Coordinates of C-alpha atoms and ligand atoms in Angstrom, one line a residue:
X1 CA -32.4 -17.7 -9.8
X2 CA -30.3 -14.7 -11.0
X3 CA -28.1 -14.9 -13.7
X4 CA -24.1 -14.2 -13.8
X5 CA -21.5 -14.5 -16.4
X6 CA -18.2 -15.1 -14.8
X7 CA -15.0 -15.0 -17.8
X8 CA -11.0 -15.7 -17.2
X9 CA -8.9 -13.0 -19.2
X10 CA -7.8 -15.2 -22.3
X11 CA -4.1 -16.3 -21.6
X12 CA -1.6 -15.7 -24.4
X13 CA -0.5 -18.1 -26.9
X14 CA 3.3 -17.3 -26.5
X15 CA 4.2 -19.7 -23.2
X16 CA 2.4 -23.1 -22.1
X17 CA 0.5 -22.8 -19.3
X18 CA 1.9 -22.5 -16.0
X19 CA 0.5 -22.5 -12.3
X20 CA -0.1 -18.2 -13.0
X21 CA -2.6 -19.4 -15.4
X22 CA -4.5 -22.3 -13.5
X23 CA -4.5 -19.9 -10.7
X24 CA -6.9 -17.6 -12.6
X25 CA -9.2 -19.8 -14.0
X26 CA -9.5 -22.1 -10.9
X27 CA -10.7 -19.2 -9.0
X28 CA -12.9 -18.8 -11.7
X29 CA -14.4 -22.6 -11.5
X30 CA -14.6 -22.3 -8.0
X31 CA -16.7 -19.0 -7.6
X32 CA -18.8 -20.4 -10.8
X33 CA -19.7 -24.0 -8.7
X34 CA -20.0 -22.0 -6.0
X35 CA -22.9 -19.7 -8.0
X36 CA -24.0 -23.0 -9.3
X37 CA -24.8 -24.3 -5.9
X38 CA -26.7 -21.6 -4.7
X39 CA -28.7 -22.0 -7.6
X40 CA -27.7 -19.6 -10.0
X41 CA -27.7 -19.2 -13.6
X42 CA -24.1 -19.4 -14.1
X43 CA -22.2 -18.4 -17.8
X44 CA -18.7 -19.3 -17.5
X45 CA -15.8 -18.4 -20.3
X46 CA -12.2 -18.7 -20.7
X47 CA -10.4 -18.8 -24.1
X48 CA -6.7 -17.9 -26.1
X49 CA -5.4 -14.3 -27.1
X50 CA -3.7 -15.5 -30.1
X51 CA -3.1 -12.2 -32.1
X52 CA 0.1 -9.5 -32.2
X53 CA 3.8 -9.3 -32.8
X54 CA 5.2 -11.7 -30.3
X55 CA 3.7 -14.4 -31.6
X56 CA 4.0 -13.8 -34.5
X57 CA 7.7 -13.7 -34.3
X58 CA 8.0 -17.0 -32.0
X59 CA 6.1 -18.5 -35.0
X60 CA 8.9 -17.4 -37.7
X61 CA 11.6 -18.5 -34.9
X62 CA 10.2 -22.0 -34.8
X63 CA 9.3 -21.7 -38.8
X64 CA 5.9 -22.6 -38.8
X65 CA 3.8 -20.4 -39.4
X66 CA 1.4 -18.5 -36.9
X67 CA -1.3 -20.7 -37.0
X68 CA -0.1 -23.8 -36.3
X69 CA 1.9 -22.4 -33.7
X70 CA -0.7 -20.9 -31.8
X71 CA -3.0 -24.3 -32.8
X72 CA -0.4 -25.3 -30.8
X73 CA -0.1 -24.1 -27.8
X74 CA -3.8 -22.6 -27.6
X75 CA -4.1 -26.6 -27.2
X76 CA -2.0 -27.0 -24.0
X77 CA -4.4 -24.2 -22.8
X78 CA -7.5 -26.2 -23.6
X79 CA -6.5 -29.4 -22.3
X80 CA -5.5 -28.4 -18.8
X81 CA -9.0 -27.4 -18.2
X82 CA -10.1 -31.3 -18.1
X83 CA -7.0 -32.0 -15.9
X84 CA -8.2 -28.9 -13.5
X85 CA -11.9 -29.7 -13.4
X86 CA -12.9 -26.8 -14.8
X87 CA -16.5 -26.2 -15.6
X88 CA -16.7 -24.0 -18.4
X89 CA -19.5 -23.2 -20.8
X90 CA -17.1 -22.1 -23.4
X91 CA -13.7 -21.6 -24.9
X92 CA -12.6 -19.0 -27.1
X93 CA -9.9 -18.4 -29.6
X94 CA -9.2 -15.0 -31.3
X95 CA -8.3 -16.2 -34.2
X96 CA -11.9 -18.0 -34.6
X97 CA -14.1 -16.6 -37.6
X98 CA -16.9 -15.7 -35.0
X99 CA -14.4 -13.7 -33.0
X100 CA -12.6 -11.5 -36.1
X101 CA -16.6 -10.8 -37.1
X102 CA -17.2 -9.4 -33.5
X103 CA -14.6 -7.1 -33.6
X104 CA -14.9 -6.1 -37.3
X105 CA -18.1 -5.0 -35.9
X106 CA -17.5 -3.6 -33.3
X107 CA -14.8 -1.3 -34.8
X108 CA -16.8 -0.1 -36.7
X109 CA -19.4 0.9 -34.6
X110 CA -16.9 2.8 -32.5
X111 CA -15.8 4.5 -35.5
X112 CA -19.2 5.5 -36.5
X113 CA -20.2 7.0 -33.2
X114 CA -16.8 9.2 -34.3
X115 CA -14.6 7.5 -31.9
X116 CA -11.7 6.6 -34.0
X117 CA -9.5 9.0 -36.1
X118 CA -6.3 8.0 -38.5
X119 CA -3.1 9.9 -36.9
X120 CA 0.7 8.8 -36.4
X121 CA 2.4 6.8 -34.5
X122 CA 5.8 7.9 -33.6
X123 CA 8.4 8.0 -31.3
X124 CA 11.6 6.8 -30.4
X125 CA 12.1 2.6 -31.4
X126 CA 14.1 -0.1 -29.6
X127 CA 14.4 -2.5 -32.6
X128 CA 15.3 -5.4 -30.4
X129 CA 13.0 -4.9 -28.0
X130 CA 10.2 -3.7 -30.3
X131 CA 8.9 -1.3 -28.5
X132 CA 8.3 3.2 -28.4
X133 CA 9.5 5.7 -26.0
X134 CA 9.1 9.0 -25.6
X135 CA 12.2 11.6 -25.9
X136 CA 12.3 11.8 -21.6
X137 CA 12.3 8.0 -21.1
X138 CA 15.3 7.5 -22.8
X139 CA 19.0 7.1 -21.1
X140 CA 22.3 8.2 -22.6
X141 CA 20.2 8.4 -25.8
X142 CA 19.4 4.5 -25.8
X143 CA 16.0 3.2 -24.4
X144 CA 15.2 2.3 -21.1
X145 CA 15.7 -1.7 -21.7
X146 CA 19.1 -0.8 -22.8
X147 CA 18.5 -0.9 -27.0
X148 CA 19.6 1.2 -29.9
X149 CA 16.6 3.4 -30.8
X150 CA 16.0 5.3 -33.7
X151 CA 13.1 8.0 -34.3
X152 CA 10.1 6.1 -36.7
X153 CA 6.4 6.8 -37.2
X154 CA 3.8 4.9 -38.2
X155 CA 0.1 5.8 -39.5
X156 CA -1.9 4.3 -36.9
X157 CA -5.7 4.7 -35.7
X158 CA -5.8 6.5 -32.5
X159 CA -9.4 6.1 -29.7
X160 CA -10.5 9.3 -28.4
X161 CA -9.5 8.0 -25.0
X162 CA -9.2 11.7 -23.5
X163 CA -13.0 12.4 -24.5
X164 CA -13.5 9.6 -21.5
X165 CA -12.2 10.9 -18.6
X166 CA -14.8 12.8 -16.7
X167 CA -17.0 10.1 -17.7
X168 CA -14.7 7.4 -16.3
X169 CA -14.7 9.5 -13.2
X170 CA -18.2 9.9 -12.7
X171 CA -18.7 6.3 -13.4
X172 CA -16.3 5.1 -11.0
X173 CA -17.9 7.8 -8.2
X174 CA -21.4 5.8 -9.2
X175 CA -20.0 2.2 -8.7
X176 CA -17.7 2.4 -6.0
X177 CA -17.3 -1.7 -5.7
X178 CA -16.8 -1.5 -9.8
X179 CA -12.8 -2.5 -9.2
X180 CA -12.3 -4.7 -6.3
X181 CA -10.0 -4.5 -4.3
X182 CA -10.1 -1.2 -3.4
X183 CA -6.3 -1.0 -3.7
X184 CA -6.6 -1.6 -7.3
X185 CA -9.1 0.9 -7.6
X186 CA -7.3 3.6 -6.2
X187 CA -4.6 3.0 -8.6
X188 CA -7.1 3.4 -11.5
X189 CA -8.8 6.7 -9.9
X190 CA -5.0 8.0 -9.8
X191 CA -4.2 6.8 -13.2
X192 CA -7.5 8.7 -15.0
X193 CA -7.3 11.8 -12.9
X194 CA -3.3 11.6 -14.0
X195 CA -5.2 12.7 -17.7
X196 CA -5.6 10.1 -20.6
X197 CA -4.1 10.5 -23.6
X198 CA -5.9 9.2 -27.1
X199 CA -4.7 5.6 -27.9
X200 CA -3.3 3.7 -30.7
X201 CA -5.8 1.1 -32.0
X202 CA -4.4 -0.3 -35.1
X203 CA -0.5 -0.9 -36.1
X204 CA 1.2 -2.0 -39.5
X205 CA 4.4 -3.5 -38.7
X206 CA 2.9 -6.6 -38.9
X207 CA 0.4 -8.8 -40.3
X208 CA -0.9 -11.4 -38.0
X209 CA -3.9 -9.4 -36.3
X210 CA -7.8 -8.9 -37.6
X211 CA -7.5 -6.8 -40.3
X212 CA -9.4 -3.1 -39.8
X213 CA -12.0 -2.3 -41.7
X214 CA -11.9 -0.9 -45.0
X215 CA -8.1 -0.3 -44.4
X216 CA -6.3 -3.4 -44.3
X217 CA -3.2 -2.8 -44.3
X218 CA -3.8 -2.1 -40.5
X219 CA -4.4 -4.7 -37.8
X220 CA -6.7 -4.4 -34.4
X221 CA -4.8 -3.6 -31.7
X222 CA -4.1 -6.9 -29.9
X223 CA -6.0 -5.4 -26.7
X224 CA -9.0 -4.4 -28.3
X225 CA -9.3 -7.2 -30.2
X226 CA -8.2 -9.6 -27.1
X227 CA -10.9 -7.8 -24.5
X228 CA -13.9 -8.0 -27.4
X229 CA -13.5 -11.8 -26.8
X230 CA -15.7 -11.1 -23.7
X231 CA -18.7 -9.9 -26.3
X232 CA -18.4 -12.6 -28.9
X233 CA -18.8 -15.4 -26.2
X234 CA -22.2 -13.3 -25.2
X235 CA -23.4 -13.7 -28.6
X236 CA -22.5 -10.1 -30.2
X237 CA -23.0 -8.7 -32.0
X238 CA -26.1 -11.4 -33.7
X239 CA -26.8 -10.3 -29.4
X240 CA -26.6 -6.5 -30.5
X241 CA -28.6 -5.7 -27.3
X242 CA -26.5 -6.5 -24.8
X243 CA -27.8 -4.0 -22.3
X244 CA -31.0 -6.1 -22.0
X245 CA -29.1 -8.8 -21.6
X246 CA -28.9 -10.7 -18.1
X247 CA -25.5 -12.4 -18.5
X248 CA -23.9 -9.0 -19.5
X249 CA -25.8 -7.3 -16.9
X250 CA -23.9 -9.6 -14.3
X251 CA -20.6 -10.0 -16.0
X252 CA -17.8 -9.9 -14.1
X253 CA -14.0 -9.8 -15.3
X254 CA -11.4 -11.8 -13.1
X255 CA -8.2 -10.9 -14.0
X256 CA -4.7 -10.5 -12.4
X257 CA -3.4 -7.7 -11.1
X258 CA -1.5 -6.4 -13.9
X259 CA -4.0 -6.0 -16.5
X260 CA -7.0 -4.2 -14.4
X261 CA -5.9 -1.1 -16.3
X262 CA -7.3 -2.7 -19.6
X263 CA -10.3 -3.6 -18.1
X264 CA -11.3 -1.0 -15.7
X265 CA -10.4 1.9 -17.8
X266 CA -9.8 0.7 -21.8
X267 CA -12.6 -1.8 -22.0
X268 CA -15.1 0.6 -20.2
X269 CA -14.2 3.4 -22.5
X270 CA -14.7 1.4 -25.6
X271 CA -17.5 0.2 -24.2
X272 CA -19.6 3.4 -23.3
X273 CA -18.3 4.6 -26.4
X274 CA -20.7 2.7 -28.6
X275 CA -23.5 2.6 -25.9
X276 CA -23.1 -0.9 -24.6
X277 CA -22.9 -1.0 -20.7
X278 CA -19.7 -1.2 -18.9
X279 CA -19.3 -5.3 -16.7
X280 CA -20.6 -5.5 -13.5
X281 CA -17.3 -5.4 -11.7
X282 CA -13.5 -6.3 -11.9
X283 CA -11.9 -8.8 -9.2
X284 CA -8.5 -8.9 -9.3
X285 CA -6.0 -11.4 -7.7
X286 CA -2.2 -11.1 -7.3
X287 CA 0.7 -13.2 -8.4
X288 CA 2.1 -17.0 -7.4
X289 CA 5.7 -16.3 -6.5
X290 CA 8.2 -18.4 -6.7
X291 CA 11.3 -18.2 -5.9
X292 CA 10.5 -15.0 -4.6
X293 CA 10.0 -13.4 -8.1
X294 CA 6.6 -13.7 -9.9
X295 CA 6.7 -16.8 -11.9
X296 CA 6.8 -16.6 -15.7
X297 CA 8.4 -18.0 -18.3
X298 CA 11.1 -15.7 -18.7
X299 CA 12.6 -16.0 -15.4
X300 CA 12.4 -19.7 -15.8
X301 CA 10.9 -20.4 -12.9
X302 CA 7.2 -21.7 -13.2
X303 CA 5.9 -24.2 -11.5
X304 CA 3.6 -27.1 -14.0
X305 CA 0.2 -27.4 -13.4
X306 CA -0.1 -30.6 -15.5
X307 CA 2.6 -32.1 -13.3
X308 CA 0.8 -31.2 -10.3
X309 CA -2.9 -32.8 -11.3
X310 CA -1.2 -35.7 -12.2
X311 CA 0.9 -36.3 -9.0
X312 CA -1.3 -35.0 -6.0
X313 CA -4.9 -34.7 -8.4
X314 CA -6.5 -32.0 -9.3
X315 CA -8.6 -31.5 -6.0
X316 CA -5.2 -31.3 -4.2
X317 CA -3.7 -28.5 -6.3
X318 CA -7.2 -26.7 -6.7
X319 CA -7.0 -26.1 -2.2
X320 CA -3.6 -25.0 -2.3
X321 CA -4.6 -22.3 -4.9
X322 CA -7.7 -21.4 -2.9
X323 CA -6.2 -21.8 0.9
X324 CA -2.9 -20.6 0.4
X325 CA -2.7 -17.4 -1.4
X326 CA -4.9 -14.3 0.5
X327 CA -7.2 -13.6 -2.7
X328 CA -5.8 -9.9 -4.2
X329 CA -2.4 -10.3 -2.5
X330 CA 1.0 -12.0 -3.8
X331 CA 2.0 -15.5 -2.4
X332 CA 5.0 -18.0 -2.8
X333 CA 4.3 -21.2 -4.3
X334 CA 5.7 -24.0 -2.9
X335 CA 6.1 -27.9 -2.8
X336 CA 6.7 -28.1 0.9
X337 CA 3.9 -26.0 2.1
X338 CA 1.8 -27.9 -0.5
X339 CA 2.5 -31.2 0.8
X340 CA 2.2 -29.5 4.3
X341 CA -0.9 -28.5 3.7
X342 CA -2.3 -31.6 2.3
X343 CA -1.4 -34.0 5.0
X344 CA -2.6 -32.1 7.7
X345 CA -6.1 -31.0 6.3
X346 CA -6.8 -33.6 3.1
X347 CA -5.2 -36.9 4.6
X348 CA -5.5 -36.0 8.3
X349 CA -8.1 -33.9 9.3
X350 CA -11.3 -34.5 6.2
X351 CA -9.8 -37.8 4.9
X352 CA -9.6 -39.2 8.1
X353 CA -12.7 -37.9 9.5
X354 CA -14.7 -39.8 6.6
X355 CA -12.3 -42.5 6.2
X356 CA -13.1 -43.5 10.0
X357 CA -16.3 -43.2 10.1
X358 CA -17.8 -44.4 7.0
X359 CA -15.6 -47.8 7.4
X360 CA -16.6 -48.1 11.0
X361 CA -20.3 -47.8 9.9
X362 CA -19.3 -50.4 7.4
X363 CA -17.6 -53.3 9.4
X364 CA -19.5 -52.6 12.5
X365 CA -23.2 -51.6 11.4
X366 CA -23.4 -53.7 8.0
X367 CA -23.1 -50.3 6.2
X368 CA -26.5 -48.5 7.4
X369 CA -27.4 -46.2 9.9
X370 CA -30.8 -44.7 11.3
X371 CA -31.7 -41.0 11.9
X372 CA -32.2 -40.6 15.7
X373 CA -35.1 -40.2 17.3
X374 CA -33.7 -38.1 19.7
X375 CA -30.5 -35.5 20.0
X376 CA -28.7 -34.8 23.1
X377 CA -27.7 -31.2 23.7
X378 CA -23.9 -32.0 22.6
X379 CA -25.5 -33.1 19.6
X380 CA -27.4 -30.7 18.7
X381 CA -24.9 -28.3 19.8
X382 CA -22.4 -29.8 17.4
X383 CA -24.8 -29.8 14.5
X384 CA -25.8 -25.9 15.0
X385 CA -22.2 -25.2 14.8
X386 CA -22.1 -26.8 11.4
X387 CA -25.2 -25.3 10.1
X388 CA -24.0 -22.1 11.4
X389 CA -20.7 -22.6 9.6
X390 CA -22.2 -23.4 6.3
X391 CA -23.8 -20.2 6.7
X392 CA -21.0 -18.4 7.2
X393 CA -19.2 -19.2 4.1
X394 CA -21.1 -17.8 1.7
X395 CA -20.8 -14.3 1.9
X396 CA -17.2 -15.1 2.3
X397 CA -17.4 -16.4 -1.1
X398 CA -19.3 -13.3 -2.1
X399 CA -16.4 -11.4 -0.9
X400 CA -13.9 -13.1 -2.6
X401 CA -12.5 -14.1 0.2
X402 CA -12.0 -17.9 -0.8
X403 CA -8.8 -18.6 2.0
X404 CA -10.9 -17.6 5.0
X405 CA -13.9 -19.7 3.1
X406 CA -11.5 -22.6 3.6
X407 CA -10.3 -21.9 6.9
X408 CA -13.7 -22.1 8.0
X409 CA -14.4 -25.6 6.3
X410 CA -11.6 -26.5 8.3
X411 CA -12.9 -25.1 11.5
X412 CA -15.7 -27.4 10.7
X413 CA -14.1 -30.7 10.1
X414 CA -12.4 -30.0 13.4
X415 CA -15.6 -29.8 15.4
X416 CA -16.9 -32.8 13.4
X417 CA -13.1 -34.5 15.0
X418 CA -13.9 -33.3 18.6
X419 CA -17.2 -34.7 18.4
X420 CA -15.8 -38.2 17.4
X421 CA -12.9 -37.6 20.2
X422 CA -15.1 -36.9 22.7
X423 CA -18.0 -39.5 22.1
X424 CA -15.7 -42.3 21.1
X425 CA -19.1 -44.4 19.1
X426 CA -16.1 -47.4 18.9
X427 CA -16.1 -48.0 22.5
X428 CA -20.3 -48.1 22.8
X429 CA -20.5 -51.2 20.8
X430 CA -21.8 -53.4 23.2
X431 CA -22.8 -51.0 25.8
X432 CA -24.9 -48.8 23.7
X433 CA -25.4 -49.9 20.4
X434 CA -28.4 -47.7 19.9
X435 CA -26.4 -44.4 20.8
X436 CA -23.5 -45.9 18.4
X437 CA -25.8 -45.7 15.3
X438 CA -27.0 -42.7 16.2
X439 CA -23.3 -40.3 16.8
X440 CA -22.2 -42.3 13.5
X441 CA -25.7 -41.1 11.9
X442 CA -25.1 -37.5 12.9
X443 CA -21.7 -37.7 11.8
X444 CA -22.6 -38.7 8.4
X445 CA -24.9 -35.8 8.2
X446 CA -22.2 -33.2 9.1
X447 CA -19.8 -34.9 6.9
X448 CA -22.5 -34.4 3.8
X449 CA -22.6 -30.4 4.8
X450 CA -19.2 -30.0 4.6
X451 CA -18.6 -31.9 1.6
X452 CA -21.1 -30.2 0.1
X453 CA -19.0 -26.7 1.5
X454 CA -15.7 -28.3 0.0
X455 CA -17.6 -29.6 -3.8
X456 CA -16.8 -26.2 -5.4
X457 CA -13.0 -26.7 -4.5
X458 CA -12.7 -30.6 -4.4
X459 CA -15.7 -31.4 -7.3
X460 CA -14.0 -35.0 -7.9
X461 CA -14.0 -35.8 -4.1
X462 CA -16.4 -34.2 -3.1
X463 CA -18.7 -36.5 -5.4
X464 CA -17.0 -39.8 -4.7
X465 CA -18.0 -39.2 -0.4
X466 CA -21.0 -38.1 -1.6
X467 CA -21.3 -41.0 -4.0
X468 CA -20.3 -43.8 -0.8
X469 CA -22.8 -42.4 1.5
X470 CA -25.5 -43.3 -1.1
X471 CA -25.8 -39.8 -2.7
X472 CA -26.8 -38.6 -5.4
X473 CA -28.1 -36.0 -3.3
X474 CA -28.7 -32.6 -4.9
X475 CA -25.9 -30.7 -4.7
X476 CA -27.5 -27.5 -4.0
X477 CA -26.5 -25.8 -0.6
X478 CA -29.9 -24.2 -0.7
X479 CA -31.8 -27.7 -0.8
X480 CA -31.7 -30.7 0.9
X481 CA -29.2 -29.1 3.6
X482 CA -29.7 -32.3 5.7
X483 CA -29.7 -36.2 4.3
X484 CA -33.1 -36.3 2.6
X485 CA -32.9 -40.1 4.0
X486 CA -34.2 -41.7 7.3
X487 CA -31.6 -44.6 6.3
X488 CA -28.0 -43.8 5.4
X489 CA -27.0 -47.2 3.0
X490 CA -23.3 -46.7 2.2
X491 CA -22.0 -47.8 -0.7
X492 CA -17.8 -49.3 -0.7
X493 CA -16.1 -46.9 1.0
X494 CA -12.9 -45.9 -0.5
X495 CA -10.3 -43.9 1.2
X496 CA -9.6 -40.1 0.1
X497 CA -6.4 -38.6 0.2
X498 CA -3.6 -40.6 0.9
X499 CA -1.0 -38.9 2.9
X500 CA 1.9 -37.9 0.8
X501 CA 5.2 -38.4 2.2
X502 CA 6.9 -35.2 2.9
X503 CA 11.0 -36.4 2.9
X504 CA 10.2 -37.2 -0.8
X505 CA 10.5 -34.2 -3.7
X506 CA 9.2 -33.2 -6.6
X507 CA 10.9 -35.1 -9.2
X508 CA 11.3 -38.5 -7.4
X509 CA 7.2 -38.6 -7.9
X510 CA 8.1 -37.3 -11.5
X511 CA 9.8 -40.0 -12.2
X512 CA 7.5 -43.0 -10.9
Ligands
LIG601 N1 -3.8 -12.0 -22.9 C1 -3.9 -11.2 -21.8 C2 -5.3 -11.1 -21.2 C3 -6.3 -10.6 -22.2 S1 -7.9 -10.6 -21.5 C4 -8.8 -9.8 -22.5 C5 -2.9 -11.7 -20.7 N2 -2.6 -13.0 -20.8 S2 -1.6 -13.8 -19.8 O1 -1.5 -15.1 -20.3 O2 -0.4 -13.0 -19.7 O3 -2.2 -13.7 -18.4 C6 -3.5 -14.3 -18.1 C7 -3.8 -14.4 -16.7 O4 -2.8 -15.2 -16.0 C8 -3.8 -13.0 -15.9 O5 -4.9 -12.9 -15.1 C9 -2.5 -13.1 -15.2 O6 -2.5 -12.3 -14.0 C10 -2.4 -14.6 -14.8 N3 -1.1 -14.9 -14.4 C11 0.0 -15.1 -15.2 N4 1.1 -15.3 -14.4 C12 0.7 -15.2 -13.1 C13 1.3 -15.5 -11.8 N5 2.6 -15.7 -11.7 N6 0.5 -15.5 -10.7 C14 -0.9 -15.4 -10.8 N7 -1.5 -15.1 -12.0 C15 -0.7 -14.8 -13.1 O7 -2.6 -11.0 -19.8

């Protein structure tokens, strides 16, 4: 059994959560189950980055103070992962005592092994948008986003980021698979060899931060302190040896696209720079469109993930994550392909395919079937495929590749629908009872494999089938790969899935 600690980046406090956010920490739950399943040692994180300027301005806006607004919304954050199923060990929040001791810490231990140095901040401002740029970014002598500026430095504490460089290099020549993909990789190779420049670490225009050691008038920079969260949930620095440690030695940061930069380059600087070893790898995914334009708040135009749990359930929503988007590439998000999707491969293809048989096996064998004592080539044919496919899924998973995962799963149930096509058990009642019970026994069988495939994506209906064919089973894909039974005694069968009809939209089912 080898350990792995698997984290979601820890989503900002400044929007509710939206269908960007599920997306990552779904993917998450579903490669930690997986894990699970195979019989690993799974650590699995997620958590709140509740620190910095824009919150704490939205907090004045809504006058309340910073606090309770992020006790607010860090809340919404929290409670979706019930409504999503997710299976996490812990959740963090950066404004948690444990968290602001962790990065006291480790501050300071950078800044003993020299790594920090006071300097100044300056530059040219953009008030209203809050943000520096340099003399050559500006146009017609106003920023870039179009605001007033006016030159202003701050003191500030800079990271000898430069002094990192060759070392980034030679650590991203010794662990070529460090980023995946290899896309985002290349774009990190070409931002380090670009040359790195020293970066700020502290700021003082505001307050609402973990004050810096010995000099408070300065708070962490909202990064560092955000990617330390990854350290306090392994027990750091009480933990202070983390390079003995099996969790850390397996960690592995899923994040989106847009903020590999911090992880692949900032967090492993930081992190070699006080001797602890940089995580095992960096998987990043792209972005839900919608509308054609990446959904977030400020284009109004996210989708709800609460809305979609409670409408279609969370096993419904958690597919379309998984099957529709290519993992590490953009994709559109939409109602019609989600409903498109679930008829034809929850209602239609698995529903039915258990639905059918289970209740046949019900009315028409009092609810039990026999293992055969003998297979017939297409039955044995037909069950090799399945083993087969089960095998083939899980280095798909290991890839990352969690759409052709499910296309495979879906390649299965169809063979386990041929089978039932071509055999027809209904029509052998009376003419072969014996070979009846013994297609609807093998079918059973299959159906356990594959549900077992499906559990790390559809948990909750995964272990009701599992439940009405008399399971508990062990839901390990290692163990018990066939019914440990001789007898299959089915508990009520209850249908899965219910097909959704497709003429009706999104807020007619909002409103029943
Ligand atoms: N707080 C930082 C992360 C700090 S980790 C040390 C942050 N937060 S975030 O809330 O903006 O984003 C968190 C995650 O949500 C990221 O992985 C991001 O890619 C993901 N998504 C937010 N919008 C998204 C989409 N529209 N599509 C897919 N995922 C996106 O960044």
């Amino acid at each position: 059994m080898s350990k792995l600690y698997i984290t979601t980046p820890i989503y900002y406090v400044n929007a509710k959560p939206h269908i960007g956010h599920a997306y990552t920490t779904v993917v998450c739950d579903v490669f930690a189950r997986f894990n699970r399943m195979l019989g690993n040692d799974v650590k699995f994180t997620t958590g709140t980055d509740e620190h910095g300027k824009k919150v704490e301005q939205s907090a004045i806006k809504a006058g309340i103070s910073p606090q309770v607004f992020t006790d607010g919304i860090s809340k919404l954050f929290r409670d979706l992962l019930p409504v999503l199923n997710i299976s996490n060990d812990d959740f963090i929040r950066t404004t948690e005592p444990r968290h602001k001791k962790t990065v006291q810490h480790f501050w300071q231990r950078l800044k003993d092994a020299g790594h920090i140095y006071l300097g100044e901040y300056s530059g040219w401002y953009d008030m209203r948008n809050e943000a520096y740029f340099a003399e050559d970014e500006l146009i017609d002598g106003k920023s870039p986003l179009g605001g007033e500026v006016q030159y202003m430095a701050e003191p500030c504490y800079f990271f000898r980021l430069s002094a990192f460089q060759d070392k980034l290099l030679e650590f991203y020549e010794n662990n070529p698979y460090f980023v995946y993909p290899v896309q985002r990789k290349n774009e990190m190779l070409s931002f380090i060899k670009q040359g790195l420049r020293d970066l700020a670490i502290s700021r003082t225009t505001f307050s609402w931060g973990i004050p810096v050691p010995d000099d408070p008038k300065h708070v962490v920079y909202v990064w560092l302190d955000a990617l330390t969260n990854y350290l306090t949930l392994n027990g750091y620095p009480e933990n202070e040896d983390q390079n003995n440690d099996e969790y850390w030695n397996s960690v592995i940061h899923f994040v989106g696209k847009e903020i590999v930069k911090f992880h692949a380059i900032y967090w492993v600087a930081f992190l070699m720079a006080v001797g602890i070893k940089p995580p095992k790898q960096i998987v990043s995914h792209g972005w839900w469109l919608s509308e054609g334009e990446k959904m977030s708040k400020s284009l109004g135009n996210v989708q709800d993930p609460y809305k979609y749990c409670k409408l279609f359930g969370s096993d419904a929503l958690r597919y379309y994550l998984l099957r529709e988007l290519t993992f590490g590439s953009d994709g559109n998000f939409a109602l019609e392909s989600f409903i498109q999707r679930y008829n034809s491969v929850l209602a239609n293809a698995y529903g039915n395919l258990c639905n059918r048989v289970l209740s046949f096996i019900q009315k028409r064998c009092d609810g039990r079937v026999s293992r055969p004592s003998e297979l017939l080539p297409d039955d044995e044919k037909f069950i090799n495929a399945i083993d087969v496919g089960v095998e083939q899924i899980i280095p798909l998973v290991a890839q990352y590749n969690f759409s052709k995962y499910l296309e495979k799963v879906e390649q299965m149930i169809a063979l386990a629908n041929q089978y039932v096509d071509f055999q027809k058990p209904w029509g052998l009642k009376d003419s072969a009872p014996k070979r009846m019970q013994d297609i609807l026994f093998i079918l059973t069988e299959q159906i356990f494999k594959i549900t077992k495939c499906l559990y790390p994506v559809m948990p909750t209906s995964a272990e009701k089938l599992l439940h009405q064919i008399g399971a508990p089973y062990e839901l390990s894909l290692m163990q018990n790969k066939t019914i440990p039974a001789d007898v299959i005694v089915l508990k009520a069968v209850d249908p899965l899935f219910p097909r959704i009809d497709n003429t009706i939209t999104l807020d007619v089912y909002a409103e029943q």
